[in-house]
Amino acid sequence: MWDYSEKVKDHFFAPRNAGAVENANATGDVGSLSCGDALRLTLKVDPDSETILEAGFQTFGCGSAIASSSALTEIIKGMTLDQALLVSNQDIADYLDGLPAEKMHCSVMGREALQAAVANYRGEIWQDDHQEGALVCKCFAVDAVLIEETIRANSLHTVEEVSNYTKAGAGCSSCHEGIEAILNRVLNERGEKFDPNAVAGERQKPSSGLTNLQRIRRIETLLEAIRPNLRRDHGDVELVEVDGRNIYVKMIGACAGCQMAGATLSGIQQHLAEGLGEFILVLPDSELSRRKLTTAASA
Amino acid sequence: MNGIYLDNNATTMVAPEVVSAMLPYFSEQFGNPSSMHQFGDKVGRALTEARRQVQALLGAEHDSEIIFTSCGTESDTTAILSALRVQPERKEIITTVVEHPAILNLCKQLEEEGYTVHYLKVDKKGRIDMGSYYNLLSDKVAIVSVMWANNETGTLFPVQEMAELAHAAGVLFHTDAVQAVGKLPINLKESRIDMLSLSGHKLHAPKGVGVLYLRRGVRFRPLLRGGHQERGRRAGTENSAGIVALGKACELAMQTLEQEKTEVRALRDRLERGLLAQISHCFVTGDPGNRLPNTCNIAFEYIEGEAILLLLNRLGIAASTGSACSSGSLEPSHVMRAMDIPFTAAHGSLRLSLSRYNSEAEIDYVIESLPPIVAQLRKLSPYWRGDGPVSNPQDLFTPNYA
């Protein structure tokens, strides 16, 4: 049995705002019969204030898909479209007191339907840009597609590197066989062989020949270059600490607590690694306090 | 009502008689059957008795053909790996696309290791084409492994005929019979089946005990080597309480085989007729004319199985579905996909599997409870309007998905 929270059960057994809104002026459709689950969100938006007056959903899917749809309609009713666009899939999951890792995509579907509906209202065309694969790492909800793309983009060779870039495999480690299989496949395509004894990232020297100050300035400049992308999604990033090859950042705004924060961090990491020309790790600032605590405890 | 259990293909209740038979083997009869003293001796005798009880149910010629294991998966793995190891020159395996993961995932791994696996396809009713099977048999094939009865649909494969063909071609034949044992009469001495797997918890024995039937004379290599238990064919101290329990469960199954064929089947048919009569846009999957007497698998179009299960569970009714909603997207089971069931229906497949412990009152309660659940979920479905599906759901609902 899935471990559903009471809130999820409640929204599944007694869904709010089920059915299509009459005289809706915005519709968002995501999913399809062929890919499995499908969600249609209909909204009645006040043209003057752009406030969502009514929201209704129709869902073909499992218990948590129905609960996520129901929660979404409750969250966005009364919001303006701009406010509603700030709702992340994590907000939907939080509203339901959490979803099992395998079911997080249900909340993603909710957020996408919302974006599609707003785009529809504004006469824009919404394009889904994410692709999900089979769940590999259950501890951190990382799927095969993300792992494979990250391995390709960063020429990774070891499970440890995959964990550093995606967090996959950094928990219980049961999925290491699956990660090795992906590494093996990608490396074979490149004409290389997976070596279980290879050491992660040791091939690159940590120093790039810059003084510490020059290096930090370079990092700031590199971060500045990607800020516009983050701000577009109502988020931001702040440099907190540089400790050797570990670079600690703080995610701000919509980026904070976003389910995609892991992917964003690995994107930033890739950008910084390329710009600095060395192997580095970008870690959330929460990691910094955790490490300090561990150091203090062991001292 | 105190819970209605219609998920007996997943696991079964341990029969009360079985529980009483096994309990002493946790306490006063705790000895190691290999020990040379009174504590071990009685346990050893009990194992002998259990072996004979299993032998009788399977219709095996010798009791030494029964090897106790820990589960169906272990039996399956032992059978296939043994066949490969005794015939290192043979690098091919024949199986079907609808096998249990115990076989399929093992075969997938063996493919990685260089073996060739032929997966027999099934038609829309889940049936194999014997012609294509016959054509695959050759001296390159180490083993054929085909399930006796499918766990999702209950559809039976003609394993006895398939075993004859394999035998004529000089190929070993294994069947995963975990769903069939105890529900159908089996007489192995009259068959050409070389190896057969069964699992205790599917026939009212506890979990953690299984059997590999190994025909006398079939060359064999153990999976687990160590002590001399099971005549050196499966090392490891015997799960004596579990084995005694399985023996007792087999003895009971001998007595209830007739009941499966008549009473359980009648209840299943009553359930199926009742549901089909009341619910539109649904159909029985698999081969209704040739299946286990206890299994009913119905696909309800335009709704999703897990949602049905959650609503049934609230009413105390336990069933299962062929729709696995996990990461990425909904994925209908490999069995539903293999039978080419349309997506609209495969996601809404519901398996109701009965046992001799179900009553008519329970069945009637399910017949009464399920139609409103289906209606309730269809009301939420974007593919349903009023009392029928939207026309051309695939075209009408065209989501914006890159």
PDB file of C-alpha atoms in Angstrom, chain A residues 8-231:
ATOM      1  CA  VAL A   8      -4.279  12.916   0.549  1.00  0.00           C
ATOM      2  CA  LYS A   9      -6.921  10.379   1.537  1.00  0.00           C
ATOM      3  CA  ASP A  10      -9.339  13.169   2.416  1.00  0.00           C
ATOM      4  CA  HIS A  11      -8.889  14.899  -0.947  1.00  0.00           C
ATOM      5  CA  PHE A  12      -9.207  11.590  -2.765  1.00  0.00           C
ATOM      6  CA  PHE A  13     -12.305  10.359  -0.971  1.00  0.00           C
ATOM      7  CA  ALA A  14     -13.978  13.771  -0.984  1.00  0.00           C
ATOM      8  CA  PRO A  15     -12.490  15.663  -3.917  1.00  0.00           C
ATOM      9  CA  ARG A  16     -13.086  19.412  -3.954  1.00  0.00           C
ATOM     10  CA  ASN A  17     -14.112  21.166  -7.162  1.00  0.00           C
ATOM     11  CA  ALA A  18     -14.515  17.991  -9.195  1.00  0.00           C
ATOM     12  CA  GLY A  19     -15.925  18.451 -12.684  1.00  0.00           C
ATOM     13  CA  ALA A  20     -15.659  21.171 -15.297  1.00  0.00           C
ATOM     14  CA  VAL A  21     -16.396  24.794 -14.375  1.00  0.00           C
ATOM     15  CA  GLU A  22     -19.331  26.166 -16.344  1.00  0.00           C
ATOM     16  CA  ASN A  23     -18.512  29.093 -18.621  1.00  0.00           C
ATOM     17  CA  ALA A  24     -14.838  28.577 -17.988  1.00  0.00           C
ATOM     18  CA  ASN A  25     -12.540  31.006 -19.778  1.00  0.00           C
ATOM     19  CA  ALA A  26      -9.312  29.053 -19.260  1.00  0.00           C
ATOM     20  CA  THR A  27      -8.574  25.365 -19.819  1.00  0.00           C
ATOM     21  CA  GLY A  28      -5.350  23.494 -19.212  1.00  0.00           C
ATOM     22  CA  ASP A  29      -4.904  19.920 -20.413  1.00  0.00           C
ATOM     23  CA  VAL A  30      -1.889  17.824 -19.496  1.00  0.00           C
ATOM     24  CA  GLY A  31      -1.101  14.176 -19.944  1.00  0.00           C
ATOM     25  CA  SER A  32      -2.890  12.004 -22.441  1.00  0.00           C
ATOM     26  CA  LEU A  33      -4.503   8.637 -22.757  1.00  0.00           C
ATOM     27  CA  SER A  34      -1.440   7.126 -24.321  1.00  0.00           C
ATOM     28  CA  CYS A  35       0.962   8.268 -21.636  1.00  0.00           C
ATOM     29  CA  GLY A  36      -1.359   7.263 -18.872  1.00  0.00           C
ATOM     30  CA  ASP A  37      -2.767   9.844 -16.556  1.00  0.00           C
ATOM     31  CA  ALA A  38      -4.506  12.988 -17.743  1.00  0.00           C
ATOM     32  CA  LEU A  39      -5.746  16.136 -16.057  1.00  0.00           C
ATOM     33  CA  ARG A  40      -8.010  18.877 -17.344  1.00  0.00           C
ATOM     34  CA  LEU A  41      -8.169  22.068 -15.299  1.00  0.00           C
ATOM     35  CA  THR A  42     -10.895  24.604 -16.046  1.00  0.00           C
ATOM     36  CA  LEU A  43     -10.873  28.119 -14.561  1.00  0.00           C
ATOM     37  CA  LYS A  44     -13.225  31.029 -14.454  1.00  0.00           C
ATOM     38  CA  VAL A  45     -11.063  34.126 -14.336  1.00  0.00           C
ATOM     39  CA  ASP A  46     -12.335  37.638 -13.617  1.00  0.00           C
ATOM     40  CA  PRO A  47     -11.117  39.624 -16.656  1.00  0.00           C
ATOM     41  CA  ASP A  48     -10.584  42.856 -14.710  1.00  0.00           C
ATOM     42  CA  SER A  49      -8.627  41.659 -11.722  1.00  0.00           C
ATOM     43  CA  GLU A  50      -7.360  38.386 -13.263  1.00  0.00           C
ATOM     44  CA  THR A  51      -8.573  36.671 -10.109  1.00  0.00           C
ATOM     45  CA  ILE A  52      -9.452  32.986 -10.272  1.00  0.00           C
ATOM     46  CA  LEU A  53     -13.111  32.880  -9.257  1.00  0.00           C
ATOM     47  CA  GLU A  54     -13.706  29.200  -9.821  1.00  0.00           C
ATOM     48  CA  ALA A  55     -11.525  26.183 -10.549  1.00  0.00           C
ATOM     49  CA  GLY A  56     -12.565  22.667 -11.489  1.00  0.00           C
ATOM     50  CA  PHE A  57     -10.703  19.509 -12.407  1.00  0.00           C
ATOM     51  CA  GLN A  58     -11.273  16.255 -14.254  1.00  0.00           C
ATOM     52  CA  THR A  59      -8.652  13.584 -13.696  1.00  0.00           C
ATOM     53  CA  PHE A  60      -7.957  10.151 -15.138  1.00  0.00           C
ATOM     54  CA  GLY A  61      -5.443   8.753 -12.705  1.00  0.00           C
ATOM     55  CA  CYS A  62      -4.606   7.205  -9.398  1.00  0.00           C
ATOM     56  CA  GLY A  63      -5.515   8.304  -5.889  1.00  0.00           C
ATOM     57  CA  SER A  64      -2.763  10.861  -5.514  1.00  0.00           C
ATOM     58  CA  ALA A  65      -3.420  12.294  -8.989  1.00  0.00           C
ATOM     59  CA  ILE A  66      -7.003  12.976  -7.955  1.00  0.00           C
ATOM     60  CA  ALA A  67      -5.936  14.344  -4.561  1.00  0.00           C
ATOM     61  CA  SER A  68      -3.286  16.598  -6.163  1.00  0.00           C
ATOM     62  CA  SER A  69      -5.855  17.961  -8.607  1.00  0.00           C
ATOM     63  CA  SER A  70      -8.289  18.633  -5.813  1.00  0.00           C
ATOM     64  CA  ALA A  71      -5.617  20.340  -3.694  1.00  0.00           C
ATOM     65  CA  LEU A  72      -4.506  22.487  -6.623  1.00  0.00           C
ATOM     66  CA  THR A  73      -8.012  23.858  -7.192  1.00  0.00           C
ATOM     67  CA  GLU A  74      -8.327  24.692  -3.489  1.00  0.00           C
ATOM     68  CA  ILE A  75      -4.946  26.455  -3.425  1.00  0.00           C
ATOM     69  CA  ILE A  76      -5.500  28.668  -6.447  1.00  0.00           C
ATOM     70  CA  LYS A  77      -9.087  29.755  -5.904  1.00  0.00           C
ATOM     71  CA  GLY A  78      -9.054  33.466  -5.086  1.00  0.00           C
ATOM     72  CA  MET A  79      -5.495  33.981  -6.332  1.00  0.00           C
ATOM     73  CA  THR A  80      -4.618  36.219  -9.230  1.00  0.00           C
ATOM     74  CA  LEU A  81      -3.089  34.461 -12.216  1.00  0.00           C
ATOM     75  CA  ASP A  82       0.350  35.862 -11.342  1.00  0.00           C
ATOM     76  CA  GLN A  83       0.063  34.578  -7.795  1.00  0.00           C
ATOM     77  CA  ALA A  84      -1.148  31.216  -9.037  1.00  0.00           C
ATOM     78  CA  LEU A  85       1.838  30.877 -11.345  1.00  0.00           C
ATOM     79  CA  LEU A  86       4.101  30.978  -8.279  1.00  0.00           C
ATOM     80  CA  VAL A  87       2.481  27.802  -6.959  1.00  0.00           C
ATOM     81  CA  SER A  88       5.037  25.021  -7.294  1.00  0.00           C
ATOM     82  CA  ASN A  89       4.401  21.316  -7.318  1.00  0.00           C
ATOM     83  CA  GLN A  90       6.075  21.222  -3.898  1.00  0.00           C
ATOM     84  CA  ASP A  91       3.376  23.623  -2.649  1.00  0.00           C
ATOM     85  CA  ILE A  92       0.757  21.140  -3.816  1.00  0.00           C
ATOM     86  CA  ALA A  93       2.579  18.263  -2.123  1.00  0.00           C
ATOM     87  CA  ASP A  94       3.017  20.326   1.066  1.00  0.00           C
ATOM     88  CA  TYR A  95      -0.667  21.215   1.060  1.00  0.00           C
ATOM     89  CA  LEU A  96      -1.349  17.465   1.111  1.00  0.00           C
ATOM     90  CA  ASP A  97       1.209  16.868   3.903  1.00  0.00           C
ATOM     91  CA  GLY A  98       3.549  15.233   1.403  1.00  0.00           C
ATOM     92  CA  LEU A  99       3.370  12.610  -1.331  1.00  0.00           C
ATOM     93  CA  PRO A 100       5.358   9.363  -1.716  1.00  0.00           C
ATOM     94  CA  ALA A 101       8.456   9.841  -3.922  1.00  0.00           C
ATOM     95  CA  GLU A 102       6.916   7.714  -6.680  1.00  0.00           C
ATOM     96  CA  LYS A 103       3.889   9.982  -6.710  1.00  0.00           C
ATOM     97  CA  MET A 104       5.546  13.386  -6.847  1.00  0.00           C
ATOM     98  CA  HIS A 105       4.852  13.506 -10.581  1.00  0.00           C
ATOM     99  CA  CYS A 106       1.156  13.793  -9.735  1.00  0.00           C
ATOM    100  CA  SER A 107       1.843  17.194  -8.190  1.00  0.00           C
ATOM    101  CA  VAL A 108       4.018  18.128 -11.178  1.00  0.00           C
ATOM    102  CA  MET A 109       1.065  17.357 -13.402  1.00  0.00           C
ATOM    103  CA  GLY A 110      -1.044  19.733 -11.302  1.00  0.00           C
ATOM    104  CA  ARG A 111       1.426  22.585 -11.675  1.00  0.00           C
ATOM    105  CA  GLU A 112       1.696  21.959 -15.406  1.00  0.00           C
ATOM    106  CA  ALA A 113      -2.061  21.989 -15.861  1.00  0.00           C
ATOM    107  CA  LEU A 114      -2.127  25.326 -14.079  1.00  0.00           C
ATOM    108  CA  GLN A 115       0.578  26.773 -16.330  1.00  0.00           C
ATOM    109  CA  ALA A 116      -1.254  25.419 -19.357  1.00  0.00           C
ATOM    110  CA  ALA A 117      -4.530  26.984 -18.216  1.00  0.00           C
ATOM    111  CA  VAL A 118      -2.935  30.389 -17.621  1.00  0.00           C
ATOM    112  CA  ALA A 119      -1.221  30.206 -21.008  1.00  0.00           C
ATOM    113  CA  ASN A 120      -4.559  29.304 -22.549  1.00  0.00           C
ATOM    114  CA  TYR A 121      -6.230  32.308 -20.881  1.00  0.00           C
ATOM    115  CA  ARG A 122      -3.515  34.634 -22.125  1.00  0.00           C
ATOM    116  CA  GLY A 123      -3.626  33.225 -25.621  1.00  0.00           C
ATOM    117  CA  GLU A 124      -0.153  31.753 -25.346  1.00  0.00           C
ATOM    118  CA  ILE A 125       0.973  28.272 -26.204  1.00  0.00           C
ATOM    119  CA  TRP A 126       2.354  26.309 -23.299  1.00  0.00           C
ATOM    120  CA  GLN A 127       5.046  23.764 -23.934  1.00  0.00           C
ATOM    121  CA  ASP A 128       5.886  21.086 -21.471  1.00  0.00           C
ATOM    122  CA  ASP A 129       9.635  20.859 -21.169  1.00  0.00           C
ATOM    123  CA  HIS A 130      10.202  18.096 -18.742  1.00  0.00           C
ATOM    124  CA  GLN A 131      10.523  14.440 -19.352  1.00  0.00           C
ATOM    125  CA  GLU A 132      10.337  11.824 -16.653  1.00  0.00           C
ATOM    126  CA  GLY A 133      11.779   8.360 -16.619  1.00  0.00           C
ATOM    127  CA  ALA A 134      11.541   5.407 -14.299  1.00  0.00           C
ATOM    128  CA  LEU A 135      12.324   6.244 -10.704  1.00  0.00           C
ATOM    129  CA  VAL A 136      15.815   5.035  -9.818  1.00  0.00           C
ATOM    130  CA  CYS A 137      16.671   6.677  -6.501  1.00  0.00           C
ATOM    131  CA  LYS A 138      13.756   6.455  -4.103  1.00  0.00           C
ATOM    132  CA  CYS A 139      15.439   8.402  -1.317  1.00  0.00           C
ATOM    133  CA  PHE A 140      15.748  11.583  -3.375  1.00  0.00           C
ATOM    134  CA  ALA A 141      13.187  10.871  -6.115  1.00  0.00           C
ATOM    135  CA  VAL A 142      15.638  10.947  -9.030  1.00  0.00           C
ATOM    136  CA  ASP A 143      14.580   9.323 -12.288  1.00  0.00           C
ATOM    137  CA  ALA A 144      16.561   7.559 -15.012  1.00  0.00           C
ATOM    138  CA  VAL A 145      16.221  10.368 -17.545  1.00  0.00           C
ATOM    139  CA  LEU A 146      17.771  12.957 -15.243  1.00  0.00           C
ATOM    140  CA  ILE A 147      20.606  10.594 -14.317  1.00  0.00           C
ATOM    141  CA  GLU A 148      21.352   9.754 -17.926  1.00  0.00           C
ATOM    142  CA  GLU A 149      21.276  13.392 -19.041  1.00  0.00           C
ATOM    143  CA  THR A 150      23.535  14.428 -16.182  1.00  0.00           C
ATOM    144  CA  ILE A 151      26.021  11.649 -16.965  1.00  0.00           C
ATOM    145  CA  ARG A 152      26.133  12.753 -20.598  1.00  0.00           C
ATOM    146  CA  ALA A 153      26.330  16.481 -19.930  1.00  0.00           C
ATOM    147  CA  ASN A 154      29.128  16.152 -17.389  1.00  0.00           C
ATOM    148  CA  SER A 155      30.965  13.101 -18.696  1.00  0.00           C
ATOM    149  CA  LEU A 156      30.550  11.321 -15.383  1.00  0.00           C
ATOM    150  CA  HIS A 157      32.261   8.005 -14.736  1.00  0.00           C
ATOM    151  CA  THR A 158      31.373   6.849 -11.250  1.00  0.00           C
ATOM    152  CA  VAL A 159      28.373   6.305  -9.025  1.00  0.00           C
ATOM    153  CA  GLU A 160      29.851   8.784  -6.554  1.00  0.00           C
ATOM    154  CA  GLU A 161      29.937  11.491  -9.224  1.00  0.00           C
ATOM    155  CA  VAL A 162      26.327  10.748 -10.137  1.00  0.00           C
ATOM    156  CA  SER A 163      25.413  11.138  -6.458  1.00  0.00           C
ATOM    157  CA  ASN A 164      27.317  14.432  -6.273  1.00  0.00           C
ATOM    158  CA  TYR A 165      25.574  15.853  -9.316  1.00  0.00           C
ATOM    159  CA  THR A 166      22.036  14.512  -8.859  1.00  0.00           C
ATOM    160  CA  LYS A 167      21.913  13.211  -5.267  1.00  0.00           C
ATOM    161  CA  ALA A 168      20.786   9.872  -6.740  1.00  0.00           C
ATOM    162  CA  GLY A 169      22.330   7.040  -4.765  1.00  0.00           C
ATOM    163  CA  ALA A 170      23.405   9.252  -1.877  1.00  0.00           C
ATOM    164  CA  GLY A 171      20.903   7.720   0.529  1.00  0.00           C
ATOM    165  CA  CYS A 172      20.283   4.037   1.187  1.00  0.00           C
ATOM    166  CA  SER A 173      22.469   3.043  -1.820  1.00  0.00           C
ATOM    167  CA  SER A 174      20.106   0.256  -2.954  1.00  0.00           C
ATOM    168  CA  CYS A 175      19.914   1.867  -6.404  1.00  0.00           C
ATOM    169  CA  HIS A 176      23.643   1.709  -7.101  1.00  0.00           C
ATOM    170  CA  GLU A 177      23.157  -1.319  -9.363  1.00  0.00           C
ATOM    171  CA  GLY A 178      20.660   0.701 -11.423  1.00  0.00           C
ATOM    172  CA  ILE A 179      22.997   3.715 -11.592  1.00  0.00           C
ATOM    173  CA  GLU A 180      25.874   1.475 -12.647  1.00  0.00           C
ATOM    174  CA  ALA A 181      23.684   0.061 -15.428  1.00  0.00           C
ATOM    175  CA  ILE A 182      23.004   3.582 -16.771  1.00  0.00           C
ATOM    176  CA  LEU A 183      26.685   4.522 -16.478  1.00  0.00           C
ATOM    177  CA  ASN A 184      27.629   1.329 -18.250  1.00  0.00           C
ATOM    178  CA  ARG A 185      25.266   2.032 -21.140  1.00  0.00           C
ATOM    179  CA  VAL A 186      26.355   5.646 -21.613  1.00  0.00           C
ATOM    180  CA  LEU A 187      30.047   4.810 -21.266  1.00  0.00           C
ATOM    181  CA  ASN A 188      29.695   1.981 -23.791  1.00  0.00           C
ATOM    182  CA  GLU A 189      28.242   4.450 -26.284  1.00  0.00           C
ATOM    183  CA  ARG A 190      31.337   6.595 -25.797  1.00  0.00           C
ATOM    184  CA  GLY A 191      33.508   3.542 -26.319  1.00  0.00           C
ATOM    185  CA  GLU A 192      34.569   3.520 -22.668  1.00  0.00           C
ATOM    186  CA  LYS A 193      34.105   0.940 -19.979  1.00  0.00           C
ATOM    187  CA  PHE A 194      32.566   1.398 -16.564  1.00  0.00           C
ATOM    188  CA  ASP A 195      35.227   0.880 -13.916  1.00  0.00           C
ATOM    189  CA  PRO A 196      33.812   0.293 -10.427  1.00  0.00           C
ATOM    190  CA  ASN A 197      37.173   1.217  -8.913  1.00  0.00           C
ATOM    191  CA  ALA A 198      37.528   4.581 -10.661  1.00  0.00           C
ATOM    192  CA  VAL A 199      37.879   7.436  -8.213  1.00  0.00           C
ATOM    193  CA  ALA A 200      35.311  10.204  -8.481  1.00  0.00           C
ATOM    194  CA  GLY A 201      36.558  13.451  -9.922  1.00  0.00           C
ATOM    195  CA  GLU A 202      40.138  12.887  -8.802  1.00  0.00           C
ATOM    196  CA  ARG A 203      41.381  13.333 -12.319  1.00  0.00           C
ATOM    197  CA  GLN A 204      40.874  17.090 -12.131  1.00  0.00           C
ATOM    198  CA  LYS A 205      43.071  19.093  -9.799  1.00  0.00           C
ATOM    199  CA  PRO A 206      41.068  21.297  -7.439  1.00  0.00           C
ATOM    200  CA  SER A 207      43.004  24.463  -8.177  1.00  0.00           C
ATOM    201  CA  SER A 208      42.574  26.537 -11.290  1.00  0.00           C
ATOM    202  CA  GLY A 209      45.630  28.711 -10.679  1.00  0.00           C
ATOM    203  CA  LEU A 210      43.559  31.568  -9.268  1.00  0.00           C
ATOM    204  CA  THR A 211      44.016  33.193  -5.884  1.00  0.00           C
ATOM    205  CA  ASN A 212      41.174  32.599  -3.475  1.00  0.00           C
ATOM    206  CA  LEU A 213      39.799  36.098  -4.003  1.00  0.00           C
ATOM    207  CA  GLN A 214      40.026  35.853  -7.798  1.00  0.00           C
ATOM    208  CA  ARG A 215      38.291  32.515  -7.638  1.00  0.00           C
ATOM    209  CA  ILE A 216      35.414  33.834  -5.512  1.00  0.00           C
ATOM    210  CA  ARG A 217      35.031  36.828  -7.841  1.00  0.00           C
ATOM    211  CA  ARG A 218      34.933  34.487 -10.815  1.00  0.00           C
ATOM    212  CA  ILE A 219      32.214  32.444  -9.088  1.00  0.00           C
ATOM    213  CA  GLU A 220      30.177  35.608  -8.433  1.00  0.00           C
ATOM    214  CA  THR A 221      30.466  36.622 -12.073  1.00  0.00           C
ATOM    215  CA  LEU A 222      29.424  33.191 -13.221  1.00  0.00           C
ATOM    216  CA  LEU A 223      26.419  33.203 -10.873  1.00  0.00           C
ATOM    217  CA  GLU A 224      25.450  36.656 -12.147  1.00  0.00           C
ATOM    218  CA  ALA A 225      25.229  35.216 -15.642  1.00  0.00           C
ATOM    219  CA  ILE A 226      22.583  32.657 -14.700  1.00  0.00           C
ATOM    220  CA  ARG A 227      20.551  34.915 -12.386  1.00  0.00           C
ATOM    221  CA  PRO A 228      18.177  36.066 -15.147  1.00  0.00           C
ATOM    222  CA  ASN A 229      17.117  32.467 -15.733  1.00  0.00           C
ATOM    223  CA  LEU A 230      16.335  31.940 -12.069  1.00  0.00           C
ATOM    224  CA  ARG A 231      14.538  35.262 -11.743  1.00  0.00           C
TER     225      ARG A 231
END
